[in-house]
Coordinates of N, CA and C in Angstrom, one line a residue:
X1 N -34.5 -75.6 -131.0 CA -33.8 -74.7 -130.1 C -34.3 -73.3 -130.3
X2 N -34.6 -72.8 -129.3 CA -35.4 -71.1 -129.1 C -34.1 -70.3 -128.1
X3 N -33.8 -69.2 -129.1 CA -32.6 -68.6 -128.3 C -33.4 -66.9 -127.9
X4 N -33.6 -66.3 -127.2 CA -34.0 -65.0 -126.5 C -33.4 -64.9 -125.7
X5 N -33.7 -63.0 -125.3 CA -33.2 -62.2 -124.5 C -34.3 -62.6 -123.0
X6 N -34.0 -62.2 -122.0 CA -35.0 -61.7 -121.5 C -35.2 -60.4 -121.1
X7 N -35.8 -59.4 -120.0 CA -36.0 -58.3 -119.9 C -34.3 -57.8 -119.4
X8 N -34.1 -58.6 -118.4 CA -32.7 -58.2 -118.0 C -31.6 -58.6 -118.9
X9 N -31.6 -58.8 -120.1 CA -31.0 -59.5 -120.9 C -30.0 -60.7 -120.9
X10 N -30.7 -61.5 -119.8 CA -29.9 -62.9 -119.7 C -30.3 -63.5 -121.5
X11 N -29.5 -63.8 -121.6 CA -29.4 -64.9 -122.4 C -30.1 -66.3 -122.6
X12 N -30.9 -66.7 -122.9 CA -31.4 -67.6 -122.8 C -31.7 -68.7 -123.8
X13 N -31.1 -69.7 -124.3 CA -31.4 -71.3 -124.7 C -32.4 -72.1 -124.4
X14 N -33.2 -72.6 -125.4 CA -33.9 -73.6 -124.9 C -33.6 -74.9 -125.7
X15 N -32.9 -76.5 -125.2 CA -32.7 -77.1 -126.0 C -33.0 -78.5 -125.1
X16 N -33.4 -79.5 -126.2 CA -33.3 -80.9 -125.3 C -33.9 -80.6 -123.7
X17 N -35.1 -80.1 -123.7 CA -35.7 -80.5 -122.6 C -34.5 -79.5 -121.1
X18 N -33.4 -78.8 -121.5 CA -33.2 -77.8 -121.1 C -33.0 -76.2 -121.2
X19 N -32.8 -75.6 -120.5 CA -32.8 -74.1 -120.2 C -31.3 -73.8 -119.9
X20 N -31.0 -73.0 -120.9 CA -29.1 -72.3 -120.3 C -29.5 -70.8 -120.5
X21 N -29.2 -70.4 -118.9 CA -29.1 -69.1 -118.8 C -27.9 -68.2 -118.6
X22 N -27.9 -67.4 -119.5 CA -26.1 -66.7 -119.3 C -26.9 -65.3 -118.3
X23 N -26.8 -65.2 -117.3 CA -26.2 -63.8 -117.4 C -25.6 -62.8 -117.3
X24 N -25.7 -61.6 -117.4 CA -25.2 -60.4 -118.3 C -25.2 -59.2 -116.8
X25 N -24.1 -59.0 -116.1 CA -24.0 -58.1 -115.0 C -23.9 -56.6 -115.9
X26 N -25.1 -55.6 -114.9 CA -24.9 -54.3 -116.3 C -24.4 -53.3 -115.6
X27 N -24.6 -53.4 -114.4 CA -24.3 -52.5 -113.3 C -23.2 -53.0 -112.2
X28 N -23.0 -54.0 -112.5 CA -21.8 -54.8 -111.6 C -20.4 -54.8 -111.9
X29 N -19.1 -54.4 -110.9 CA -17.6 -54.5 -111.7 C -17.6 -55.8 -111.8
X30 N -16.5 -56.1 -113.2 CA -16.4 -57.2 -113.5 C -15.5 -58.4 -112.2
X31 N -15.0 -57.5 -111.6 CA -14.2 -58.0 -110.5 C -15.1 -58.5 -109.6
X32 N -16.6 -58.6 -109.4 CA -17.0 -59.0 -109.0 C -17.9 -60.5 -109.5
X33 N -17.7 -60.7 -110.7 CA -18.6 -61.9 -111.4 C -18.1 -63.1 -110.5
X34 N -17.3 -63.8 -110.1 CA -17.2 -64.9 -109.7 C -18.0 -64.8 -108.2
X35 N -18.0 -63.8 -107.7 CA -18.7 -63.8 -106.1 C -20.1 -63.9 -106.8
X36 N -20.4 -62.9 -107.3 CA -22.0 -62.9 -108.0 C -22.4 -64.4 -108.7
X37 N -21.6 -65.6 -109.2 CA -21.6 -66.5 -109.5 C -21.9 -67.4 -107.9
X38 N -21.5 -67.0 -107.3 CA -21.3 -67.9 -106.0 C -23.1 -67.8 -105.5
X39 N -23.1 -66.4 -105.5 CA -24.4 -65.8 -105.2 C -25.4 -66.5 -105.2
X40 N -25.7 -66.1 -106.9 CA -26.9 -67.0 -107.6 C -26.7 -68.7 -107.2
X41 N -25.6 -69.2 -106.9 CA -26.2 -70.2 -106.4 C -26.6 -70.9 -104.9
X42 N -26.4 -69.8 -104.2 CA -26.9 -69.8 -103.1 C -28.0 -69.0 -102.5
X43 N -28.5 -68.3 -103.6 CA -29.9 -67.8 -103.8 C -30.7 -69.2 -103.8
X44 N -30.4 -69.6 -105.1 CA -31.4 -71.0 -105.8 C -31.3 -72.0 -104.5
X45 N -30.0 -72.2 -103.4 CA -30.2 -73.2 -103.0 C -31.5 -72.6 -101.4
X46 N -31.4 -71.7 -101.3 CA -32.0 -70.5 -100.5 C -33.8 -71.0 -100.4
X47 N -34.2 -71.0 -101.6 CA -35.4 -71.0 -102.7 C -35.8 -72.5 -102.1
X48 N -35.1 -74.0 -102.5 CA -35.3 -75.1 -102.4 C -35.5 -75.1 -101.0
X49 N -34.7 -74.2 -99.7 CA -34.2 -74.7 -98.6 C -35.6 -74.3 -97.8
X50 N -36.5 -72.9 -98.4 CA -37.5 -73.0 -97.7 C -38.4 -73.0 -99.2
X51 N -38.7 -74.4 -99.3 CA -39.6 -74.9 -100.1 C -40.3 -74.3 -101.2
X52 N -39.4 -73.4 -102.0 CA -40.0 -72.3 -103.1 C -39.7 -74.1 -104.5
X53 N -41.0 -74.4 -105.1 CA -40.8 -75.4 -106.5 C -40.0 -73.7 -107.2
X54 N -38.8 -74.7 -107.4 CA -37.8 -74.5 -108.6 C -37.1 -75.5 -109.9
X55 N -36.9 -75.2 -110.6 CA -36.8 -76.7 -111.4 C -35.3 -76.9 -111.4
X56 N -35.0 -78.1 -111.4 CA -33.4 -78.7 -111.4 C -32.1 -77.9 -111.9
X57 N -31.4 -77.6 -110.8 CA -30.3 -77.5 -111.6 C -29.3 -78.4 -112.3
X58 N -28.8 -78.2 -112.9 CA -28.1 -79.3 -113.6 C -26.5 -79.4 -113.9
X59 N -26.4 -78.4 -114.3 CA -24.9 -77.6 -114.0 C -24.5 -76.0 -114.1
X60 N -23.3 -75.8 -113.9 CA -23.2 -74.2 -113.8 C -21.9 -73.8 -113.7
X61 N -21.4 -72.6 -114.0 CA -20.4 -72.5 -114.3 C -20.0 -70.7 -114.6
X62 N -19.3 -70.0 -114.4 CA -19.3 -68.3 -113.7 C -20.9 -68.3 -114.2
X63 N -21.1 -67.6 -115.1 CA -22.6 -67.0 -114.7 C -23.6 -67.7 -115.7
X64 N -23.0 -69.2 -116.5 CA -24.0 -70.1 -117.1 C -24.4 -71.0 -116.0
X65 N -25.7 -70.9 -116.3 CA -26.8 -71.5 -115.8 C -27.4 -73.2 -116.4
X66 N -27.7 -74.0 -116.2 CA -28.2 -75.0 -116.8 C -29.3 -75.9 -116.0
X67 N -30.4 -75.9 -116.5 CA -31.8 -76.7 -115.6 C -32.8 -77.0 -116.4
X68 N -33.6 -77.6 -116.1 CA -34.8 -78.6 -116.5 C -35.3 -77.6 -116.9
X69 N -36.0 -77.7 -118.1 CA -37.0 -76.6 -118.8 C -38.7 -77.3 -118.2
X70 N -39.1 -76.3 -117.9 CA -40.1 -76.7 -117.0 C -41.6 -76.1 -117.6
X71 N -41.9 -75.6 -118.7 CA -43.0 -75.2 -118.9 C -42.8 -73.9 -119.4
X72 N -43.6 -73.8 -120.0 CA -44.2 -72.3 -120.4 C -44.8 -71.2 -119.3
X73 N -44.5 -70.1 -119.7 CA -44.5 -69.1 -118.1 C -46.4 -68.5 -118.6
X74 N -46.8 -67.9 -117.6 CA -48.4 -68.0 -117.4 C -48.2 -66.6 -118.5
X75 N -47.8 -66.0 -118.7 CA -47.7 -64.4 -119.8 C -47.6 -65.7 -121.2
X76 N -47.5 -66.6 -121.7 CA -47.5 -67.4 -122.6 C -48.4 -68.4 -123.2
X77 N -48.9 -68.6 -121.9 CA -50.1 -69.5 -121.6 C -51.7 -68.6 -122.0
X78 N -51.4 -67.6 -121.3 CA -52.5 -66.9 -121.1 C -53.0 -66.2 -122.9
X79 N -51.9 -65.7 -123.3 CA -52.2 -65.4 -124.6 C -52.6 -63.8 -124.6
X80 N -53.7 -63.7 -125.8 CA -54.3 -62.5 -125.2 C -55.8 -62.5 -124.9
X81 N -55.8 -63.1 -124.5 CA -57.3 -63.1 -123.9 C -56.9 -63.6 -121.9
X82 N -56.7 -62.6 -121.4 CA -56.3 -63.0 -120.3 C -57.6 -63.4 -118.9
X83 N -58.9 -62.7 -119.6 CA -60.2 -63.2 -119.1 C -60.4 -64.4 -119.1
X84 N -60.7 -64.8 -119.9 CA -60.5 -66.4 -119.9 C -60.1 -67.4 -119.5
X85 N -58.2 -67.0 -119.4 CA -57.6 -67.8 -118.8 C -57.6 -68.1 -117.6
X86 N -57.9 -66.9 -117.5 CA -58.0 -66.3 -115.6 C -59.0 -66.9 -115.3
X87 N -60.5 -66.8 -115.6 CA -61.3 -67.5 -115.5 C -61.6 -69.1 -115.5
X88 N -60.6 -69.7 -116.0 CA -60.3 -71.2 -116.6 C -59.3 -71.7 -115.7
X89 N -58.8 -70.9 -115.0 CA -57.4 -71.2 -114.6 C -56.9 -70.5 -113.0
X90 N -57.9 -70.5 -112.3 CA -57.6 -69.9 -111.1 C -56.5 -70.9 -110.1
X91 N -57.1 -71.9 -110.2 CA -55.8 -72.7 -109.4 C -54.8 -72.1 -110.0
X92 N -54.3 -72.2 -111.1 CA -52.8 -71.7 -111.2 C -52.7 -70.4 -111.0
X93 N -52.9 -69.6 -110.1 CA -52.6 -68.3 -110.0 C -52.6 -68.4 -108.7
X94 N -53.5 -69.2 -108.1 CA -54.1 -69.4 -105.8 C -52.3 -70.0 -106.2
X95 N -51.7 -70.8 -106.8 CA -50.6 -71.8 -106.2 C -49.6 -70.8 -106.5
X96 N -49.3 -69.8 -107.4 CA -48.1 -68.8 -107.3 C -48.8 -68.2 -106.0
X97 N -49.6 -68.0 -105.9 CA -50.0 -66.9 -104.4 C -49.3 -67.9 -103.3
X98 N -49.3 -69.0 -103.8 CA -49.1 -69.6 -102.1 C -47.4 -69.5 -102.3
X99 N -46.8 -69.6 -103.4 CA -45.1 -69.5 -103.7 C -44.8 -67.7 -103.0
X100 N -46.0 -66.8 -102.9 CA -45.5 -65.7 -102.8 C -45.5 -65.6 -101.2
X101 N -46.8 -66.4 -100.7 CA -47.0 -66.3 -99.0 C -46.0 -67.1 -98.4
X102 N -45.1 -68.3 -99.3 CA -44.6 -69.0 -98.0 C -42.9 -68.0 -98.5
X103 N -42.4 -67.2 -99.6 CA -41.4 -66.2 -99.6 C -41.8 -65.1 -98.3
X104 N -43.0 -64.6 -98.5 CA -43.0 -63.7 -97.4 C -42.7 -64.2 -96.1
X105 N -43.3 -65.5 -95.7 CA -43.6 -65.7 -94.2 C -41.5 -66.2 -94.3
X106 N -41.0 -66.9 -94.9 CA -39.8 -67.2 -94.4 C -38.9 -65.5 -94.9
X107 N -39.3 -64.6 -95.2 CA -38.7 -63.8 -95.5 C -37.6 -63.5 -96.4
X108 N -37.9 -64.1 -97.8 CA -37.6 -64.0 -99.1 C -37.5 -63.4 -100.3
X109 N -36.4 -62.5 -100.9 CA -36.7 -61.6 -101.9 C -36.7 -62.4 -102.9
X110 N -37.5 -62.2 -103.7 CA -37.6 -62.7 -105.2 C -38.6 -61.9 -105.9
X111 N -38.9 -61.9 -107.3 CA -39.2 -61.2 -108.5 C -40.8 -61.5 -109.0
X112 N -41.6 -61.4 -108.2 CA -42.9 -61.5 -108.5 C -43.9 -61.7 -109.7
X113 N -42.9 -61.1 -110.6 CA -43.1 -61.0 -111.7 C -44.0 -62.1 -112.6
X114 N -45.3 -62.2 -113.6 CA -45.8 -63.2 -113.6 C -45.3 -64.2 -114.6
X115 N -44.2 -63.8 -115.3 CA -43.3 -64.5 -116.2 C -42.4 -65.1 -115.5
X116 N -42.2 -65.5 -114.3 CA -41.5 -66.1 -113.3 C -42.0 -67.0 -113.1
X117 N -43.1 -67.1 -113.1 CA -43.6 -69.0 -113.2 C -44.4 -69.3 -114.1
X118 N -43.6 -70.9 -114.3 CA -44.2 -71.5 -114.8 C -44.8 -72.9 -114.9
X119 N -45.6 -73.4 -115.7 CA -46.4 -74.6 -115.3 C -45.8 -75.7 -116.4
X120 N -45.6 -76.9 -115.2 CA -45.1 -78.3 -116.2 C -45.4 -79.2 -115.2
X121 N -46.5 -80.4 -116.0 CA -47.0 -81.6 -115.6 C -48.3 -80.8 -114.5
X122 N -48.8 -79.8 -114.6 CA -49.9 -79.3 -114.0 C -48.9 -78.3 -112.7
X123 N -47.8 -78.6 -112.2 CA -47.7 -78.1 -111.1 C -46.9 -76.8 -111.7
X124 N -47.0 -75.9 -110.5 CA -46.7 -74.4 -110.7 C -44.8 -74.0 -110.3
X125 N -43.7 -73.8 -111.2 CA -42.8 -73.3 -110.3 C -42.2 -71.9 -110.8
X126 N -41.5 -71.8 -110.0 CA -40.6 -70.1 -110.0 C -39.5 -70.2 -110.2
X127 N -39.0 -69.6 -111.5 CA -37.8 -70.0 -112.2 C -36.6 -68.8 -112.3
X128 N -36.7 -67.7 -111.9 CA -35.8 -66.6 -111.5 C -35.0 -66.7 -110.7
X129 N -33.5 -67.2 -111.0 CA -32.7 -66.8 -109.4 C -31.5 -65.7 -110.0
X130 N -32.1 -65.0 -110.7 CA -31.1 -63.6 -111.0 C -31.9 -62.5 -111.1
X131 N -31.5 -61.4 -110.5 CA -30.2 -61.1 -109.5 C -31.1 -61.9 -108.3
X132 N -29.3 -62.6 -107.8 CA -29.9 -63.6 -106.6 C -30.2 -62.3 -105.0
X133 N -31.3 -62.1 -104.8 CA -31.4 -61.1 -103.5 C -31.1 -61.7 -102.5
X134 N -30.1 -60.5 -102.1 CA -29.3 -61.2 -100.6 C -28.7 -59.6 -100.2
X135 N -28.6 -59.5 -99.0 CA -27.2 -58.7 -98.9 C -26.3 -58.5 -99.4
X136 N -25.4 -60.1 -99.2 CA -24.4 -59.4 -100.0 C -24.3 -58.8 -101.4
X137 N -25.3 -59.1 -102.2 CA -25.3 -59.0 -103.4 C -25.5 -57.2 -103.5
X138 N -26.9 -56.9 -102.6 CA -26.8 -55.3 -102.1 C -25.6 -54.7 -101.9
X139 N -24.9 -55.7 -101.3 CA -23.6 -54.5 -101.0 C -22.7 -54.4 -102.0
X140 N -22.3 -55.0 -102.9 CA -21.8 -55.5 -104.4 C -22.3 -54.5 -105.4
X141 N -23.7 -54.5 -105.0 CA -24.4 -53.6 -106.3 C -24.0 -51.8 -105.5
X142 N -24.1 -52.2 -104.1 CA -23.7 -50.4 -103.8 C -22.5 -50.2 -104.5
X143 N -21.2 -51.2 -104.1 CA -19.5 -51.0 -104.3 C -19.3 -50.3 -105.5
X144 N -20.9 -50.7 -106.5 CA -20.3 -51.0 -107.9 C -21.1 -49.2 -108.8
X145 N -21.8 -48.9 -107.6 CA -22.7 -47.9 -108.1 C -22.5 -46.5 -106.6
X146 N -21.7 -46.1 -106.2 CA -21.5 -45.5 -105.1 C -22.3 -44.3 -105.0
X147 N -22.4 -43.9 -106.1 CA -23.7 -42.5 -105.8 C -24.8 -43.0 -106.4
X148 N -25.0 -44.1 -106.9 CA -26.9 -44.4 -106.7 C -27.2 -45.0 -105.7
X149 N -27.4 -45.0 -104.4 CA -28.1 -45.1 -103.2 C -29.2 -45.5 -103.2
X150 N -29.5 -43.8 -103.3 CA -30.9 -44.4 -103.3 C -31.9 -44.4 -104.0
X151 N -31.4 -44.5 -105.7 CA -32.0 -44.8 -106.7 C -31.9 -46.6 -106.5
X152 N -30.9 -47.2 -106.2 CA -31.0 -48.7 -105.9 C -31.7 -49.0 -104.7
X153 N -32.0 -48.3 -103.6 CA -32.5 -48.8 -102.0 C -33.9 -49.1 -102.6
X154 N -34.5 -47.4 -103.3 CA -35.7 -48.0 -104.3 C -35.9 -49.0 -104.6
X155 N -35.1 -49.7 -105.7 CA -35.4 -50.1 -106.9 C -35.7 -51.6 -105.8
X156 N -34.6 -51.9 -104.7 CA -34.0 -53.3 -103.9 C -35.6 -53.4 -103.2
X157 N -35.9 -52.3 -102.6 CA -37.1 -52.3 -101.5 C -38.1 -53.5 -102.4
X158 N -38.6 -52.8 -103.3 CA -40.0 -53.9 -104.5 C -39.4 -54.9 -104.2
X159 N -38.9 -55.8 -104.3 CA -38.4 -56.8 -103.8 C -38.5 -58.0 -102.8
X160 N -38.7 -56.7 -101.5 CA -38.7 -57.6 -100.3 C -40.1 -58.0 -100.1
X161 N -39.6 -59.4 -99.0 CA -41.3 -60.1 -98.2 C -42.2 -59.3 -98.6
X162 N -41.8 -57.9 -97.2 CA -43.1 -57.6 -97.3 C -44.2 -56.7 -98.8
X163 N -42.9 -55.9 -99.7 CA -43.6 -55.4 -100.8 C -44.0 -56.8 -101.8
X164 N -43.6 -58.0 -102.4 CA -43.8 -58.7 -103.2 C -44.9 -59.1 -103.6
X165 N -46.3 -58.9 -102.4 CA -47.8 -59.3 -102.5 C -48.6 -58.3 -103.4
X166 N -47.8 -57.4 -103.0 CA -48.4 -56.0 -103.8 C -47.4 -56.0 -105.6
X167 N -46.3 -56.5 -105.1 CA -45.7 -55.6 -106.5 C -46.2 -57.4 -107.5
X168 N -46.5 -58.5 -107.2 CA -47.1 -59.5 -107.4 C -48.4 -59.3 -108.6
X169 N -49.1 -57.9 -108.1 CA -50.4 -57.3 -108.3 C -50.4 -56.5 -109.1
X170 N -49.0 -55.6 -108.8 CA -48.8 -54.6 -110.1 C -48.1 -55.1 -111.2
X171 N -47.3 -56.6 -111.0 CA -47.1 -56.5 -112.6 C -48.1 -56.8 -113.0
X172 N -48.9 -57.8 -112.6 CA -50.1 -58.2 -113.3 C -51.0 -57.3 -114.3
X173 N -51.4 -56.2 -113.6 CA -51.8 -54.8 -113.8 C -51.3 -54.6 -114.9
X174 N -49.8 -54.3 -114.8 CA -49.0 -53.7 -116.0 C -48.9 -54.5 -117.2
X175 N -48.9 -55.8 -117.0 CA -48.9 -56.5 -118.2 C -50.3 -56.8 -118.7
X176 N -51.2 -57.0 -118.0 CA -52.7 -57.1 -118.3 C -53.7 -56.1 -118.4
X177 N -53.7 -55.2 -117.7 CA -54.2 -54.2 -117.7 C -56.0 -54.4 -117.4
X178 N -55.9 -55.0 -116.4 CA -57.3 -55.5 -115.9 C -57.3 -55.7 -114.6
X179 N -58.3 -54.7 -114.0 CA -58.2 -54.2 -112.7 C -59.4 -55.4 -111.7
X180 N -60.1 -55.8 -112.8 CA -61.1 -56.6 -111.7 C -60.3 -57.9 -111.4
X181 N -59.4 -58.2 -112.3 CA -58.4 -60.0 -111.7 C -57.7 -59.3 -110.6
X182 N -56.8 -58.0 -110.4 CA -56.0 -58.2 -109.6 C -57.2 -57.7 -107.8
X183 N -58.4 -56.9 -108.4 CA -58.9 -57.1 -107.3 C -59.9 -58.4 -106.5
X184 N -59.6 -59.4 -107.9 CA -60.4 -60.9 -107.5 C -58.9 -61.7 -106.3
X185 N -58.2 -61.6 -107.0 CA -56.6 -61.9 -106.6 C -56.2 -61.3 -105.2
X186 N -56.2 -60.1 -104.8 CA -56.3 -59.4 -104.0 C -57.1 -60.1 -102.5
X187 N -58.5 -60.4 -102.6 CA -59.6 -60.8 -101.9 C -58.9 -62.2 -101.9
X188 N -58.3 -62.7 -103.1 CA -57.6 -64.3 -102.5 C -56.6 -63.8 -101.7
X189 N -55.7 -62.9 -101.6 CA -54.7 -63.1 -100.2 C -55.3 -62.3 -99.1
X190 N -56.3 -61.5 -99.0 CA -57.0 -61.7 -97.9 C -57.0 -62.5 -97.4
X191 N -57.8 -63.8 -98.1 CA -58.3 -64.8 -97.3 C -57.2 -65.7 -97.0
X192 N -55.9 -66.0 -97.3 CA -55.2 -66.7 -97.6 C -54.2 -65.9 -96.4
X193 N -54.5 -64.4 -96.0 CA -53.8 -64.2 -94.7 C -52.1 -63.7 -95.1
X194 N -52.5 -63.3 -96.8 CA -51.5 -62.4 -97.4 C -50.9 -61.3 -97.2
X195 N -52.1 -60.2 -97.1 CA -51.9 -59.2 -97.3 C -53.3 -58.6 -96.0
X196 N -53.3 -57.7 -95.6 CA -54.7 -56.9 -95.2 C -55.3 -56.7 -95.8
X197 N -55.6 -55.8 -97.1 CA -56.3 -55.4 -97.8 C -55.2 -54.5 -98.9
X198 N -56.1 -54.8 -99.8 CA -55.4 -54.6 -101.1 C -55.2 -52.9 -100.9
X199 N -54.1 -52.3 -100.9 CA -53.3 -51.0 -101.4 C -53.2 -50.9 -102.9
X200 N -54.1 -49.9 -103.2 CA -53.6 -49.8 -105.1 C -52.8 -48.6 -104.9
X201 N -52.3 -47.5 -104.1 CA -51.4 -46.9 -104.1 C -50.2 -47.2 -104.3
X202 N -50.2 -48.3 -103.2 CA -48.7 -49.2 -103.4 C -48.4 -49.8 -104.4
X203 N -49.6 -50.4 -105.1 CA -49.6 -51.3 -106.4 C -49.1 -50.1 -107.8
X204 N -49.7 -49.1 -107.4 CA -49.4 -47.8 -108.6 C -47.6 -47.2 -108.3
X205 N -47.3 -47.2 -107.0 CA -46.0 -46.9 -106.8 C -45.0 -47.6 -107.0
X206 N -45.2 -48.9 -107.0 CA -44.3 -50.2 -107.6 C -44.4 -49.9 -108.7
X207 N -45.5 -49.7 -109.6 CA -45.8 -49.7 -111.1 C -44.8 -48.8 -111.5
X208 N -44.7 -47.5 -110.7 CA -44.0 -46.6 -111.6 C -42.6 -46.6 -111.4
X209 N -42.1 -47.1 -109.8 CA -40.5 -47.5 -109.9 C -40.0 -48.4 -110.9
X210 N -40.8 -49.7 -110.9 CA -40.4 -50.5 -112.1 C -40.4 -50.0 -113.7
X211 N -41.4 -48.9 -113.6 CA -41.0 -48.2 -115.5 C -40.2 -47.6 -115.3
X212 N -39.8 -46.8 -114.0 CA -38.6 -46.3 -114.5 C -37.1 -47.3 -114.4
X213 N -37.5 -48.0 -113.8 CA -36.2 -48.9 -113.4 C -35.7 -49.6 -115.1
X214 N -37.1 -49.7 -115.9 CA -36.9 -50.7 -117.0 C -36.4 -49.8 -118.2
X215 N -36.8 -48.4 -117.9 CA -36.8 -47.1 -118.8 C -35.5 -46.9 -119.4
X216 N -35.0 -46.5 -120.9 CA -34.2 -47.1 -121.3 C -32.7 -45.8 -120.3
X217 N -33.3 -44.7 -120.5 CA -32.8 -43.7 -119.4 C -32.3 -43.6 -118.0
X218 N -33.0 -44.9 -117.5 CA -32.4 -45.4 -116.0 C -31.8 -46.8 -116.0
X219 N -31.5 -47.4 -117.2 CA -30.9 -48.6 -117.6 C -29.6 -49.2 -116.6
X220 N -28.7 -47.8 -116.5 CA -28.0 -48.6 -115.3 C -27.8 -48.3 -114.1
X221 N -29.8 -48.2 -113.6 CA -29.7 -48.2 -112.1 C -30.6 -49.9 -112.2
X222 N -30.6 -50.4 -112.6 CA -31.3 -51.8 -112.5 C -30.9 -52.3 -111.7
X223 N -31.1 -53.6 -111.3 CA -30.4 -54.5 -110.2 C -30.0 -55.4 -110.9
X224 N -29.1 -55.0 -111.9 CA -28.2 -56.3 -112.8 C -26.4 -55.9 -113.0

């Protein structure tokens, strides 16, 4: 059994071939948990409905989570030699690009992030459905934060379809710190009819909303 935090401090279990995820609302009234429970599962079913691989739910309950442990996420795999892997391991990086093109084209917010997938039995999936992005959940997180506006419109924007190809790029960047993968990466969603051409402006301006979003001083403008 392996028990961790994650960044947003869900709670997380690993046992018997499953995953229990608690999470932890930081910025939400509590009078809101049971709707935000509703949420997240109609996020997840959101994900399956336009064909995002997610791994099984199993059961659930206010804001515990329960599903198939699916693999190790590529920030784990990769180690620290991320040349290598990259090098060794391009399919698995083209198949998250294709999990990111078919979120854009059906118009999808989700968490780009490269610790968001992972690999089991060779195939690639995306394991994030907190915070579930929706509207309503936007409007929940305004109710609950009335003068951060638009410290949250920020933070929600990274998010959407159209930014996630780019902020896809910048975490990469931020956690690797190697500019020739995300411009090999980049020339793949060219071709793949992702993006137009790679913006590292955009990629640097995600960079820095997300440090400050994660920053221990902007802690409760997050989207949790």
């Amino acid at each position: 059994m392996e028990n961790k935090f994650s960044v947003g401090k869900t709670i997380i279990i690993f046992i018997g071939g499953k995953v229990i995820k608690e999470y932890r609302l930081k910025s939400i009234k509590p009078v809101y948990k049971d709707k935000v429970g509703e949420l997240i599962l109609e996020y997840y079913k959101s994900l399956i409905s336009n064909n995002i691989p997610v791994p099984k739910l199993i059961e659930y309950k206010d804001l515990i989570f329960v599903s198939d442990h699916h693999g190790k996420n590529i920030i784990e795999l990769a180690g620290n030699n991320i040349e290598e892997f990259y090098e060794h391991n391009k399919p698995i990086f083209y198949d998250a690009l294709k999990i990111i093109k078919t979120a854009k084209e059906n118009k999808l917010y989700l968490d780009p992030h490269i610790k968001n997938f992972t690999i089991y039995d060779t195939k690639i999936y995306y394991v994030d459905i907190f915070p579930p992005y929706c509207q309503k959940y936007l409007e929940i997180l305004l109710k609950s934060n009335p003068d951060q506006k638009k410290r949250i419109m920020e933070n929600y924007k990274i998010f959407s379809p159209k930014m996630i190809p780019h902020h896809f790029l910048a975490d990469l960047l931020s956690v690797f710190n190697n500019e020739e993968i995300i411009k090999d990466l980049a020339e793949k969603m060219i071709e793949m009819n992702i993006i137009d051409y790679l913006d590292m402006d955009k990629v640097k301006k995600i960079m820095e909303i997300d440090r400050l979003r994660k920053s221990p001083d902007n802690d409760k403008y997050d989207l949790l």
